[in-house]
Coordinates of C-alpha atoms in Angstrom, one line a residue:
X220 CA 15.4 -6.7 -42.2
X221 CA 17.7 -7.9 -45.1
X222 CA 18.9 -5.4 -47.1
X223 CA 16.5 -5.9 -50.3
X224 CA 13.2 -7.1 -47.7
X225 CA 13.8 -10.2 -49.7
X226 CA 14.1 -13.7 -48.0
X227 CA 16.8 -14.6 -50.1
X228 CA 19.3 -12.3 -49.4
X229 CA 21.5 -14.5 -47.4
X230 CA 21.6 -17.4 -50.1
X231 CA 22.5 -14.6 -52.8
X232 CA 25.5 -12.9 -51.1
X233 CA 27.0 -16.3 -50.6
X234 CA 26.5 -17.1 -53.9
X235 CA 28.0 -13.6 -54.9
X236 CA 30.6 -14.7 -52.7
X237 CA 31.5 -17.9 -53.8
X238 CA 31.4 -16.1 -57.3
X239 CA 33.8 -13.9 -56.4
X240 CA 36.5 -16.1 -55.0
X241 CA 35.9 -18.1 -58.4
X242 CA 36.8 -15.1 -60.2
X243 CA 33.0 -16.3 -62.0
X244 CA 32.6 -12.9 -64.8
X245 CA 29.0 -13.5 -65.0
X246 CA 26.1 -15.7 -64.4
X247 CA 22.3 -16.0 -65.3
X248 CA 19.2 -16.1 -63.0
X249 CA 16.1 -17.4 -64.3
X250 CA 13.9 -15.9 -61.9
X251 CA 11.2 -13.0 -61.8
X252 CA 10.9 -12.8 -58.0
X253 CA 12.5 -12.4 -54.9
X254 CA 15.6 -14.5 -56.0
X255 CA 16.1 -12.0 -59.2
X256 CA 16.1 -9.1 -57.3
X257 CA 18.0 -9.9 -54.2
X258 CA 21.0 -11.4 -56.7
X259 CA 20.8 -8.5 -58.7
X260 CA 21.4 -6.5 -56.0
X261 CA 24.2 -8.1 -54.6
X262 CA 25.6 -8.3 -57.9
X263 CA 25.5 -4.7 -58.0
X264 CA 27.4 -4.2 -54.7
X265 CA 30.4 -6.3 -55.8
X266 CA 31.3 -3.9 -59.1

């Protein structure tokens, strides 16, 4: 199971990722579902 039981938990951590590497400060998710949540999360884990 992926770490937030959302579906889009592999496309978020590589975009974390890629945001990382980018040295990207912050970005902005329209979204109020699974997309949201599983970025947010992996958001969170890169602080």
């Amino acid at each position: 199971m992926s770490p937030t039981g959302s579906f889009k938990d592999r496309g978020s951590s590589l975009v974390i990722n890629i945001a990382k590497k980018e040295r990207v400060a912050e970005f902005v998710e329209d979204s109020s579902g699974n997309a949201g949540a599983s970025l947010s999360a992996y958001a969170e884990l890169q602080i």
